[in-house]
Every structure is written in structure tokens, then in C-alpha cells.
Short mmCIF file of C-alpha atoms in Angstrom, two decimals:
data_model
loop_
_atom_site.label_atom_id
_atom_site.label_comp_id
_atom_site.label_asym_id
_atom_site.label_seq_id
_atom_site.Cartn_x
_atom_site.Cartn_y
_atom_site.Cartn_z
CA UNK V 567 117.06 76.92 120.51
CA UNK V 568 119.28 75.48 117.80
CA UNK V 569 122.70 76.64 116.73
CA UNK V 570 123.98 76.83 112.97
CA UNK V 571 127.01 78.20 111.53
CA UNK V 572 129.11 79.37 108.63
CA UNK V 573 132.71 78.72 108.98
CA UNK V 574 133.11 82.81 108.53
CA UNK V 575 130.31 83.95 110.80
CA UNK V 576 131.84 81.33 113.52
CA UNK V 577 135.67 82.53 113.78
CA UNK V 578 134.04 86.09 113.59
CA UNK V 579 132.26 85.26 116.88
CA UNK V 580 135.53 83.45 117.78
CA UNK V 581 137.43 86.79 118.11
CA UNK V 582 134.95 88.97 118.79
CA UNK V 583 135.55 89.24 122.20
CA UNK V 584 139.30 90.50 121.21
CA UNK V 585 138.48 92.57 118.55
CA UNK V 586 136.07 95.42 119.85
CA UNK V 587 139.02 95.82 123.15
CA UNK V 588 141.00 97.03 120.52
CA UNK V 589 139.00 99.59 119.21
CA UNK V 590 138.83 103.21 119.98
CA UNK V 591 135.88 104.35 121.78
CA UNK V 592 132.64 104.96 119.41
CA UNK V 593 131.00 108.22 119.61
CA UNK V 594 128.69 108.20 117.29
CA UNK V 595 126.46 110.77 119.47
CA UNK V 596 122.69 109.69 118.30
CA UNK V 597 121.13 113.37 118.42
CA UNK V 598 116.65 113.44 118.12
CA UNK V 599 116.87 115.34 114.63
CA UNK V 600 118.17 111.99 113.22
CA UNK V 601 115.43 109.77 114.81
CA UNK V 602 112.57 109.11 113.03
CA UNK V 603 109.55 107.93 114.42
CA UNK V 604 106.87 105.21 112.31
CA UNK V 605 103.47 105.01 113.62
CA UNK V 606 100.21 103.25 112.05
CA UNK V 607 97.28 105.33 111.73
CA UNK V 608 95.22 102.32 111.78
CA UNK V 609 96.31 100.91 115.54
CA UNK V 610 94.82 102.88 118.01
CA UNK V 611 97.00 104.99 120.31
CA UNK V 612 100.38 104.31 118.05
CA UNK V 613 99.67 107.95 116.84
CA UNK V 614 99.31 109.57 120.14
CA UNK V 615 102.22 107.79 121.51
CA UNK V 616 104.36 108.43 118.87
CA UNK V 617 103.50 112.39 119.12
CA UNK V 618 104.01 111.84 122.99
CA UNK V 619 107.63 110.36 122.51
CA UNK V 620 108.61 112.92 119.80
CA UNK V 621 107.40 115.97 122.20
CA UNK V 622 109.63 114.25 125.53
CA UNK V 623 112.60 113.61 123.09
CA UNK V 624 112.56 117.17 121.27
CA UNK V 625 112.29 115.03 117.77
CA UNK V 626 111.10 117.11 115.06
CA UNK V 627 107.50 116.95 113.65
CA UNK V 628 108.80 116.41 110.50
CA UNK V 629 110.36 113.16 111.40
CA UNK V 630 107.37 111.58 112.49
CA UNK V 631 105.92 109.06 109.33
CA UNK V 632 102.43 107.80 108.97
CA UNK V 633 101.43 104.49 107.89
CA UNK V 634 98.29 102.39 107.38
CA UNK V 635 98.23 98.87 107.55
CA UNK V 636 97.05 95.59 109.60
CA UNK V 637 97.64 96.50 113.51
CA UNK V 638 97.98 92.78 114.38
CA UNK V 639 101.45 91.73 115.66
CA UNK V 640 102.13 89.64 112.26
CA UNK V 641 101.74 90.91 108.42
CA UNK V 642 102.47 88.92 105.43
CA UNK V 643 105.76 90.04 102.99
CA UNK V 644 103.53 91.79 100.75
CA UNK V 645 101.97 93.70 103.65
CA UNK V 646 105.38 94.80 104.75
CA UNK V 647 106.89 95.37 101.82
CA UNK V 648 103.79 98.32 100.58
CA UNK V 649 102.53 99.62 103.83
CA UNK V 650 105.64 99.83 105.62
CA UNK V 651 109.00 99.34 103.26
CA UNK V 652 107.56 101.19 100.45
CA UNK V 653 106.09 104.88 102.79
CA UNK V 654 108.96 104.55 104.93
CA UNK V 655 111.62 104.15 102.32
CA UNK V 656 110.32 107.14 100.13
CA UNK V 657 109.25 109.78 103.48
CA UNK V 658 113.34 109.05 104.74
CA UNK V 659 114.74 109.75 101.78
CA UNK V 660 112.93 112.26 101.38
CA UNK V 661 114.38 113.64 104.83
CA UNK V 662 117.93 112.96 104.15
CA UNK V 663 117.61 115.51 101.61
CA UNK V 664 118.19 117.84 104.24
CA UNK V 665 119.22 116.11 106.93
CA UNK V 666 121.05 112.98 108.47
CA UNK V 667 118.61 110.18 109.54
CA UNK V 668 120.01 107.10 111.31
CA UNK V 669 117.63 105.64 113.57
CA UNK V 670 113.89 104.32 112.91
CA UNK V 671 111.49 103.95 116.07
CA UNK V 672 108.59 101.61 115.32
CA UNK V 673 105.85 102.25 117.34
CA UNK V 674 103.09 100.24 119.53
CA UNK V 675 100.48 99.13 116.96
CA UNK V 676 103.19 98.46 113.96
CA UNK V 677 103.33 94.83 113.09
CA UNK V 678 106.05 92.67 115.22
CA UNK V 679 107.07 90.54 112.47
CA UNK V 680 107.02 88.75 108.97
CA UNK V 681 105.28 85.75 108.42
CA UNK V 682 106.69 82.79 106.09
CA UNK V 683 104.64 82.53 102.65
CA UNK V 684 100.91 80.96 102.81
CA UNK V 685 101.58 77.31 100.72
CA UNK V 686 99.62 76.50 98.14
CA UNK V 687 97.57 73.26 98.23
CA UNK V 688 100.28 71.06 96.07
CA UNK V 689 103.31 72.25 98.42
CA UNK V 690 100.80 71.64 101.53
CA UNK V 691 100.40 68.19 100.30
CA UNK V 692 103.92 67.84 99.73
CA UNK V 693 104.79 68.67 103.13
CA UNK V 694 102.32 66.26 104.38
CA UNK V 695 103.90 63.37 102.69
CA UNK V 696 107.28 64.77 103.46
CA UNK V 697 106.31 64.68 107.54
CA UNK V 698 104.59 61.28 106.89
CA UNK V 699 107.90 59.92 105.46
CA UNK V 700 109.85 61.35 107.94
CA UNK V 701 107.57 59.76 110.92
CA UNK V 702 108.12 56.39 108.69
CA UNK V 703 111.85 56.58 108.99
CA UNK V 704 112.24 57.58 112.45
CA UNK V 705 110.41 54.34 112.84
CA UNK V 706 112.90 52.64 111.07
CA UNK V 707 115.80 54.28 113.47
CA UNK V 708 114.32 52.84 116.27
CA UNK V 709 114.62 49.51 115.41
CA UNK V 710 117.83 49.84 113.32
CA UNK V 711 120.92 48.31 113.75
CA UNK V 712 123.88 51.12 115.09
CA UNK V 713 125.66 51.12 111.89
CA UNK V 714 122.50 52.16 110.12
CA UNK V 715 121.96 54.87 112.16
CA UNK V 716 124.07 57.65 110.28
CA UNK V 717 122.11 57.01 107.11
CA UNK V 718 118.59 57.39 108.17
CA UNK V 719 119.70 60.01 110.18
CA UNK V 720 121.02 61.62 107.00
CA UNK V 721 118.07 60.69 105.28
CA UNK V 722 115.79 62.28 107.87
CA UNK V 723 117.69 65.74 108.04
CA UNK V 724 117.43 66.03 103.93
CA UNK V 725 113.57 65.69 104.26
CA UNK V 726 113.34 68.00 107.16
CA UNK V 727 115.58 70.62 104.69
CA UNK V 728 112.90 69.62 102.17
CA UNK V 729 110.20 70.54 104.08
CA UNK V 730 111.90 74.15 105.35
CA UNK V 731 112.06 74.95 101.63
CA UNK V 732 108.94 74.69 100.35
CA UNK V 733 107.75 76.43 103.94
CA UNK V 734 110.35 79.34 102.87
CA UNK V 735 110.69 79.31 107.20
CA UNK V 736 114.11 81.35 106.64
CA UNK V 737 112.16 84.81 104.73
CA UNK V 738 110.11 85.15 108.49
CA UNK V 739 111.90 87.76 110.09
CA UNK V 740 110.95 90.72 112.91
CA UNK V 741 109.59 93.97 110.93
CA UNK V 742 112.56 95.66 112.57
CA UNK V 743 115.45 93.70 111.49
CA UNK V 744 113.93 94.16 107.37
CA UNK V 745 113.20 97.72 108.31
CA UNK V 746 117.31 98.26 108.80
CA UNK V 747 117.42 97.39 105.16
CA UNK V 748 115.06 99.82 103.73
CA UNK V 749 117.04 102.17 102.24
CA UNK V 750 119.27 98.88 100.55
CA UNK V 751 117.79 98.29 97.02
CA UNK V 752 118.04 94.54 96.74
CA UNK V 753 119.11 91.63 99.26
CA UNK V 754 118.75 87.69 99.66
CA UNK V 755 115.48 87.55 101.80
CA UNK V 756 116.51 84.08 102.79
CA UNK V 757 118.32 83.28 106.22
CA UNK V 758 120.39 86.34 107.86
CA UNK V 759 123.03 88.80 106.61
CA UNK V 760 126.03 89.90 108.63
CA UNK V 761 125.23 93.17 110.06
CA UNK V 762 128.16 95.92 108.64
CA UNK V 763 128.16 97.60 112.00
CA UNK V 764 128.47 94.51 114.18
CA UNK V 765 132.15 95.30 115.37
CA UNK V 766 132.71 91.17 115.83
CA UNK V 767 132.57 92.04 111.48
CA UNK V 768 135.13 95.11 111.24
CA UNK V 769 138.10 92.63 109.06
CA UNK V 770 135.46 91.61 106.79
CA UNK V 771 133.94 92.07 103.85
CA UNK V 772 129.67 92.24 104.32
CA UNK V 773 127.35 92.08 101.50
CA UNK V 774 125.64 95.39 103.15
CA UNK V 775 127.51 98.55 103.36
CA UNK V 776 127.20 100.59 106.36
CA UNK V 777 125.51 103.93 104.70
CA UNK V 778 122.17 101.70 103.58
CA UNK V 779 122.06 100.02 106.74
CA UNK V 780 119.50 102.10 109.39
CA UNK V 781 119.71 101.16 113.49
CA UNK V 782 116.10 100.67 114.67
CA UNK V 783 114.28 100.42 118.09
CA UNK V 784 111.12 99.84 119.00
CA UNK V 785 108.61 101.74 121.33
CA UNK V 786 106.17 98.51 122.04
CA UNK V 787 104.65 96.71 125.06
CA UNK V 788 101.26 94.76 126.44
CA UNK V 789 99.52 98.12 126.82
CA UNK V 790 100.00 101.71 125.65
CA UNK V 791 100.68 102.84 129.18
CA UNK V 792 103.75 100.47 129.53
CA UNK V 793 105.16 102.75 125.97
CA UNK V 794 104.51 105.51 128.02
CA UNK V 795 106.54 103.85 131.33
CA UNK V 796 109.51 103.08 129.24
CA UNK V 797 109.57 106.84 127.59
CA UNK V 798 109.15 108.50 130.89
CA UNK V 799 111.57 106.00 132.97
CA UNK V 800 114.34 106.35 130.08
CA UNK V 801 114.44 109.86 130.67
CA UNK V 802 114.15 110.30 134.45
CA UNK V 803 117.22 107.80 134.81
CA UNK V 804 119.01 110.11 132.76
CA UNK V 805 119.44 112.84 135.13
CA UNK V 806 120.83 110.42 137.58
CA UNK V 807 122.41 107.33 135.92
CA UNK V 808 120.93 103.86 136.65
CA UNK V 809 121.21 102.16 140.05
CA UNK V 810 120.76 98.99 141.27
CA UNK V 811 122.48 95.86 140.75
CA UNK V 812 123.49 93.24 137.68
CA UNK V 813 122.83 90.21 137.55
CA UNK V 814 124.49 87.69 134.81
CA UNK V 815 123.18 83.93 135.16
CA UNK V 816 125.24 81.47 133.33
CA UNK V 817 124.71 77.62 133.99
CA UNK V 818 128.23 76.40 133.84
CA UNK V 819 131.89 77.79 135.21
CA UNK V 820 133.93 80.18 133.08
CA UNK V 821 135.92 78.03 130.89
CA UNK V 822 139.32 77.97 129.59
CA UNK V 823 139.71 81.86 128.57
CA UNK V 824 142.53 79.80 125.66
CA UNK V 825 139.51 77.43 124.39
CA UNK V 826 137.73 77.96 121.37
CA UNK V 827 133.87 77.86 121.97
CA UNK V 828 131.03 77.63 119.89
CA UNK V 829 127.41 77.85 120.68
CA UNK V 830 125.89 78.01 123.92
CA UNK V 831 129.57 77.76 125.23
CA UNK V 832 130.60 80.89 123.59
CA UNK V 833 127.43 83.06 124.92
CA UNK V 834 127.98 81.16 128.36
CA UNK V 835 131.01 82.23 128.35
CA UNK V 836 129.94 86.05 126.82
CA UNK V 837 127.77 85.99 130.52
CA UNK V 838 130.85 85.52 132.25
CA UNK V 839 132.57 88.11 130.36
CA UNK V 840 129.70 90.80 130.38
CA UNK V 841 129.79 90.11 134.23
CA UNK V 842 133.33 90.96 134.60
CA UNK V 843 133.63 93.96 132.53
CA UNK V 844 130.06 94.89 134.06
CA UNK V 845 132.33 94.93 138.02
CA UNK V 846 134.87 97.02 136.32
CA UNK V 847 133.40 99.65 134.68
CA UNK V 848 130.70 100.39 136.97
CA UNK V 849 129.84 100.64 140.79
CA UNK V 850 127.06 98.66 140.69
CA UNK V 851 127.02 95.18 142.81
CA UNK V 852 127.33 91.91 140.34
CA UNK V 853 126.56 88.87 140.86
CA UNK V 854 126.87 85.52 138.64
CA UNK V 855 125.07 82.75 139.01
CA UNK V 856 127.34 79.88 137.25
CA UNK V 857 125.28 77.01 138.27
CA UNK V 858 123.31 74.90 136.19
CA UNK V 859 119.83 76.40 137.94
CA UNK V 860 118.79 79.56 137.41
CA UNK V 861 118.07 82.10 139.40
CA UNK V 862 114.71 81.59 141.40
CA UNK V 863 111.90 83.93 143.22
CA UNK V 864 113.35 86.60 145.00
CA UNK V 865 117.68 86.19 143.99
CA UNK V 866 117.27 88.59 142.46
CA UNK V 867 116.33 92.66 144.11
CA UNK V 868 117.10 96.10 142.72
CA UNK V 869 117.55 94.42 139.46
CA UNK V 870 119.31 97.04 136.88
CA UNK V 871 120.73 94.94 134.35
CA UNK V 872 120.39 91.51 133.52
CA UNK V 873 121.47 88.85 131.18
CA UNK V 874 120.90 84.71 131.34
CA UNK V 875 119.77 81.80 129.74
CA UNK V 876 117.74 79.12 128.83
CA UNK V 877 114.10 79.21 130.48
CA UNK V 878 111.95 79.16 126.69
CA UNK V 879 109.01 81.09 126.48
CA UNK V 880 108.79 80.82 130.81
CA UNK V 881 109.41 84.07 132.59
CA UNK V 882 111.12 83.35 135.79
CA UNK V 883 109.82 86.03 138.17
CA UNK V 884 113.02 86.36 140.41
CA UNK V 885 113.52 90.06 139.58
CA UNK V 886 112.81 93.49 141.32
CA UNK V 887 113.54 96.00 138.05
CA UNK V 888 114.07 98.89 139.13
CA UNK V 889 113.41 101.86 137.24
CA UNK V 890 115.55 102.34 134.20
CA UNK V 891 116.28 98.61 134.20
CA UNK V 892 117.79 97.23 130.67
CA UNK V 893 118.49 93.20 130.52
CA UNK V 894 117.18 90.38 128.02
CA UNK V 895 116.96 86.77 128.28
CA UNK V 896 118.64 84.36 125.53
CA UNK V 897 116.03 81.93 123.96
CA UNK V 898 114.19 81.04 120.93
CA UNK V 899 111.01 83.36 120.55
CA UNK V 900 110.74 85.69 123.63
CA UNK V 901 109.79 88.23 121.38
CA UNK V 902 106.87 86.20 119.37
CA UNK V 903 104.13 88.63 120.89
CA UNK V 904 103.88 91.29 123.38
CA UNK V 905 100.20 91.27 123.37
CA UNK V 906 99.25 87.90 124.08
CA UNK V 907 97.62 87.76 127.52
CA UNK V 908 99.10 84.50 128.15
CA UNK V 909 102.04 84.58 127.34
CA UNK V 910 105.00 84.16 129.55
CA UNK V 911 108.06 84.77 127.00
CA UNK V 912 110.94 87.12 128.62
CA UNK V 913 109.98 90.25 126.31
CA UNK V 914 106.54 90.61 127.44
CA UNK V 915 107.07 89.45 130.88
CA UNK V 916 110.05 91.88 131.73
CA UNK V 917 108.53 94.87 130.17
CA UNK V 918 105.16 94.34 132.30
CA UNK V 919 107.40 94.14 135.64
CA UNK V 920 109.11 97.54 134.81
CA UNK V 921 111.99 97.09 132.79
CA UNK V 922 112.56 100.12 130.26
CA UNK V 923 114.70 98.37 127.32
CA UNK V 924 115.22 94.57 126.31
CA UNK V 925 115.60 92.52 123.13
CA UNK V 926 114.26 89.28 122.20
CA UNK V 927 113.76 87.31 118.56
CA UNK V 928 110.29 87.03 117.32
CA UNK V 929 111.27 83.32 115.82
CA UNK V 930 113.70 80.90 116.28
CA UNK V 931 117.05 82.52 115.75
CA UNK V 932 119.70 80.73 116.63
CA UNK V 933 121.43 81.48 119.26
CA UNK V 934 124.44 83.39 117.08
CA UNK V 935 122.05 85.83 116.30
CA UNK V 936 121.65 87.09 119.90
CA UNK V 937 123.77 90.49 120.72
CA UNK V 938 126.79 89.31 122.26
CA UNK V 939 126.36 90.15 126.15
CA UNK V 940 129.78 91.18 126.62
CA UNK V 941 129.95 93.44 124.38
CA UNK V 942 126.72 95.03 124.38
CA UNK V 943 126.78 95.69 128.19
CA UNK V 944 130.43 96.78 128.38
CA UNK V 945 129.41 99.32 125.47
CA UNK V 946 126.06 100.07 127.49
CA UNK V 947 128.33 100.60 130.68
CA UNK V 948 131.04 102.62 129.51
CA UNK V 949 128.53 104.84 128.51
CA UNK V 950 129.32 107.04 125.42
CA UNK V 951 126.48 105.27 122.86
CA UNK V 952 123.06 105.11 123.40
CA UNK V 953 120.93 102.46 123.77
CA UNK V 954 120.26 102.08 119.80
CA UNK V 955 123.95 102.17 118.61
CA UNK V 956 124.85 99.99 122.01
CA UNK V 957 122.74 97.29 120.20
CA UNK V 958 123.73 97.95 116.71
CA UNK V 959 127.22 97.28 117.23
CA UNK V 960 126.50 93.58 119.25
CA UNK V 961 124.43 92.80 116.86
CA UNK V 962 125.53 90.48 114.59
CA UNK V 963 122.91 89.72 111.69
CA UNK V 964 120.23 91.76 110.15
CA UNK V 965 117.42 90.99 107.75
CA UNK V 966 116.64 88.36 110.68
CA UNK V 967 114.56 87.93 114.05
CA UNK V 968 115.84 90.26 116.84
CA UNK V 969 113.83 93.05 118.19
CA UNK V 970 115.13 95.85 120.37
CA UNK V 971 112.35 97.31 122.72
CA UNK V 972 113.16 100.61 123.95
CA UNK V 973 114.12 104.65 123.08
CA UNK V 974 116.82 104.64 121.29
CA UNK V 975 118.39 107.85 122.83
CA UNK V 976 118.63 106.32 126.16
CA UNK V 977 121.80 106.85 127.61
CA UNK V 978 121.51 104.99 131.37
CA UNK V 979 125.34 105.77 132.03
CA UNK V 980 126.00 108.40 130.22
CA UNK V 981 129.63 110.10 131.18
CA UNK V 982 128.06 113.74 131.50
CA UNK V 983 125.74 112.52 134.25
CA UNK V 984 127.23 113.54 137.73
CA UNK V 985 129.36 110.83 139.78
CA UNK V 986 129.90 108.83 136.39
CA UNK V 987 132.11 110.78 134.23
CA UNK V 988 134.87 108.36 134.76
CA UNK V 989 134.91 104.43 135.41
CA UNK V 990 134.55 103.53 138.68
CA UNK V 991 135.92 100.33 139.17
CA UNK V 992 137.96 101.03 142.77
CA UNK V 993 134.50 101.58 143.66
CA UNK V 994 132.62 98.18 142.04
CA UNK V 995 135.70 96.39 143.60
CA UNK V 996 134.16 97.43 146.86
CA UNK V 997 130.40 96.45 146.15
CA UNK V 998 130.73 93.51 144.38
CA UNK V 999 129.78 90.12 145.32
CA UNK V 1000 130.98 88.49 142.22
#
């Protein structure tokens, strides 16, 4: 998984972590009336499921909105943009006329993601030379002398650049993340756009203002009985908060807390911190792995929330979920399919072994565009948001490739539900192994 930055999007995620401490606690108090649930008429059981959800969540029937179009996992940008952007836009605004929507569910049988424009047979040729040139050149640095090297590197990088042009790679992006934007008129479709609500944003000006900009889950899985698992789990562990245990694996020791990180540092470091504030808020037992291995079969039982990184597209069966369980694995595509028989990326993987929310990026993201763990599970813990606007807020780019799998109105640790009204951390002090 690469990382890229702006200078602005990197000192945001600089002072992140003391920005959102600062804050007041968000209650923005998701209710069902403003959830709105998308299903495709033309996959079979999204329907059904989506009634099924709507009837255990006490959603209105008007909320629910039909569409017709491919039920594979990708769909091209036209595809999108007139059987999904184009119903959904016009049916919620429709809504709002009498009511407040904030939340789209997409449901099991709507398409995953966005693929990058079909080339046409000049472009295709052009990339072929451009790869052939680039093949020709590495050649060259092989055999170059050192002071060369910073050229043809140069040189190799602009044709690469080249090549991700005319492929138009940065306008793939999960239907999800585009689906936030749907009541936006226009927007660059190119690369990501700082996400308004992401709180790591609040000093700064964003292209997209907060009242076009929708929070969005998704109700998906392998099979339509895991859909049903995660809307029946969500709201059993409701009526008696989550149990279990975190677990947070980082691969290197907590650095400097003074040092200004970028890239995997900074998430590393996030681990650490979501572990922490994880011990203090809750009484669950943490434990951190800070070693350079990751946790391996059987570390890790009664597994209620998790967070670690970087095992690509390999699901690392260590975990006992237990029900309820809400974690996600940083690396480049865990979220590519969920229907794939083979596949072993973290989305799929988890959500067949029980776990009842995670998030993953359908393409390479970068690994700035992950929710940053510790704020998304301190938020999660302290429990006054849901699941949705938990995610929402540690989000920080839209228009892009994350995907989060699970009801939106899930509150695991909600402060109404009996022995959690208040933090408990004399009692996580006691637990803990961390």
C-alpha cells in the first residue's frame, strides 16, 4: 500500500489526534426515519433483505428506494451515475421534502465499486509503449552509474504518471464513497476530496459543505444469510453492550508522542493510541501486539474489536469474533470483493467468521485514506454515535475507496445500555493486559 500526500491533508492528519480531544461530545443521535435503504431489484435477495432490515430497524417503508442495474460487484461510471446516482438522488430529495435524511444503506446485490474508463485502442497502444519504455529504462538503472540514478528514476516515475492518466486509475472509487456525494451537484471525479465531517478537517476550509455530504453504510457479505447475521447480531448486542476483548496489533513500539509522523508511522502510532484510549474508556481486556509479527492462530479469543496492519489481501485467522464484533484491517484492497470464493482479503474473511461491522477500500487507497483508529474506536467506545457517524467523523476523504460494512444504527456501547452509562476505566485498569 503506497502513501501520498498534500502538504494540507498531511499537517491535518498531523494534529488530528489533538484536535477531536478538544471537542465537545457529538450527539448527532442517527434516528431510522432518517435512514434510507437502496436495494437492486435486479440482484436476487437485495429486496427481501432490505425489507427484512427496514422491518428489525422500525425504518419507514417510504425510505426504502428501488433500483435496477448490473448485480455484479463492479459497474462502469455511466452505470453508476443513471441506475444508482440519478434514482437515488431524485427519490431523497424527494424525501427531504418532508423529512431529514442523513444516512444511505446500500444493500447486498448493489455494485461494490467504480471501475476506471475502458481505453480506447490508440490510448491502449500508448500504454503499451509507455510500459515497454519504462521496462527499457529500468534496464538502463541497473547498469547505471549512482549519479545517474536520480534521473532515470525521474524519468521512470513521469512515464508511470503518464500511464495513470490515460488509465484515469484515480475516477475508480467504492459506489459508497460517490454515493456520499449525491446530493452535491458537481465535483472533481479525480483522486479524493477531504471529507467536511472528518473532525481531523474542522480549521479548514473543504471544497464540500457538510449539508450535501450523506454518511453511508453498507448491508453486504459472501451470502445473504451473513446480511441477515450482521442485522440480527447488531441488534441483540444492543440490549447488552459488546463483550469480549480488543485487540490492536502494531509492528513497531509507540514512538516519540513529540515526533511528527507520517505514513505508516502515523497509523502505527493511531494503533497505539486507539489501544490506550480503548483501556480507558472501556472494561474490556486490551492487548497490543507492538512487534514486527502479527498476531498468529489462536492470540487472539473473544475477539470484540480489532485493529492492525499489513497482511495484503491474506486473512490471518487468529481471531474468535464474538458476536457483535466491529474491527478492520489496514491494507490496500480488502474490500475488492466480498463474493469471490477465493478470496482471502480482511473484509470478506472477517465478515464470514462472525464479525458484524468492518471497513476496507475496494482499491488501492493509500493508507491516509483509512479512518484513523484512534479516533474512530475512542468515538465507537465512548458510545454516544452510532456506528455510521462513528465512521463519518474518522473518515478523512470521500469521493474515494473506503467501504463501511455494517447497520448504521448500531450502537455496541451505547451509554443507555445497563452497566455502561459511564466510563469505566477503574474497571479496564483491572482487566487489562496492555
Amino acid at each position: 500500500m503506497n502513501t501520498s500526500y498534500t502538504k494540507s491533508s498531511l499537517l491535518s492528519l498531523f494534529l488530528v489526534m489533538n484536535v477531536f480531544f478538544s471537542l465537545p461530545n457529538l450527539v448527532l443521535a442517527l434516528t431510522p426515519d432518517e435512514v434510507v435503504v437502496i436495494a437492486n431489484t435486479r440482484a436476487n435477495d437485495s429486496l427481501s433483505l432490505a425489507k427484512y432490515y427496514m422491518q428489525q430497524r422500525a425504518i419507514p417503508a417510504e425510505n426504502l428506494i428501488k433500483i435496477r442495474t448490473t448485480w455484479k460487484e463492479s459497474c462502469n461510471r455511466q452505470q453508476y451515475q443513471e441506475d444508482i446516482a440519478e434514482p437515488v438522488k431524485k427519490a431523497v430529495q424527494k424525501l427531504q421534502q418532508n423529512k431529514r435524511i442523513r444516512c444511505l444503506v446500500t444493500m447486498y446485490g448493489v455494485p461494490l465499486k467504480i471501475r476506471a474508463p475502458v481505453l480506447d485502442l490508440d490510448d491502449e497502444e500508448q500504454v503499451k509503449q509507455l510500459k515497454k519504455q519504462i521496462r527499457q529504462e529500468q534496464e538502463k538503472l541497473k547498469a547505471a552509474q549512482k549519479n545517474e540514478h536520480s534521473q532515470l528514476k525521474n524519468l521512470i516515475d513521469s512515464l508511470k504518471l503518464q500511464i495513470k492518466l490515460l488509465q484515469q486509475t484515480d475516477t475508480r472509487a467504492a459506489v459508497d464513497s460517490e454515493l456520499a456525494l449525491v446530493l452535491t451537484d458537481t465535483y472533481p471525479l479525480e483522486n479524493w476530496l477531504p471529507n467536511p465531517y472528518f473532525l481531523g478537517f474542522q480549521r479548514q476550509k473543504t471544497l464540500l459543505q457538510r449539508d450535501t455530504v450523506l454518511m453511508v453504510s453498507r448491508l453486504d457479505g459472501p451470502t445473504p444469510d451473513i446480511v441477515r447475521r450482521i442485522i440480527d447480531d447488531s441488534i441483540a448486542v444492543e440490549q447488552k453492550g459488546l463483550q469480549g476483548k480488543a485487540y490492536f496489533d502494531a509492528r513497531w513500539a509507540r514512538p516519540d508522542p513529540q515526533k511528527k509522523l507520517s505514513g505508516y508511522a502515523l497509523y502505527d502510532a493511531a494503533i497505539h493510541k486507539a489501544a490506550e484510549l480503548v483501556k480507558q474508556e472501556r472494561g474490556l481486556e486490551v492487548l497490543l501486539n507492538d512487534k514486527s509479527a502479527l498476531f498468529t492462530a489462536g492470540d487472539c479469543p473473544e475477539a470484540a474489536l480489532y485493529c492492525g496492519w499489513y497482511s495484503l489481501s491474506k486473512y490471518i485467522d487468529a481471531f474468535t469474533w464474538v458476536q457483535g464484533a466491529v474491527g478492520f484491517h489496514i491494507a490496500s484492497g480488502e474490500c475488492a470483493t466480498l463474493k469471490q470464493e477465493k478470496s482471502q482479503g480482511w473484509c470478506k474473511r472477517m465478515l464470514e467468521q462472525g464479525v458484524a461491522a468492518t471497513v476496507g477500500p475496494v482499491y488501492e487507497p493509500y493508507v491516509q485514506a483509512f479512518p484513523l483508529p484512534d479516533l474512530f474506536f475512542s468515538k465507537l467506545t465512548e458510545g454516544y454515535l452510532t456506528l455510521g457517524e462513528t465512521y463519518l467523523i474518522s473518515l478523512p476523504f470521500l469521493s474515494w475507496q473506503m467501504v463501511l460494512i455494517g447497520d448504521p444504527l448500531y450502537q455496541p456501547f451505547s451509554p443507555e445500555m445497563s452497566g455502561n452509562s459511564q466510563p469505566t476505566s477503574s474497571k479496564t485498569e483491572k482487566n487489562t493486559t496492555l
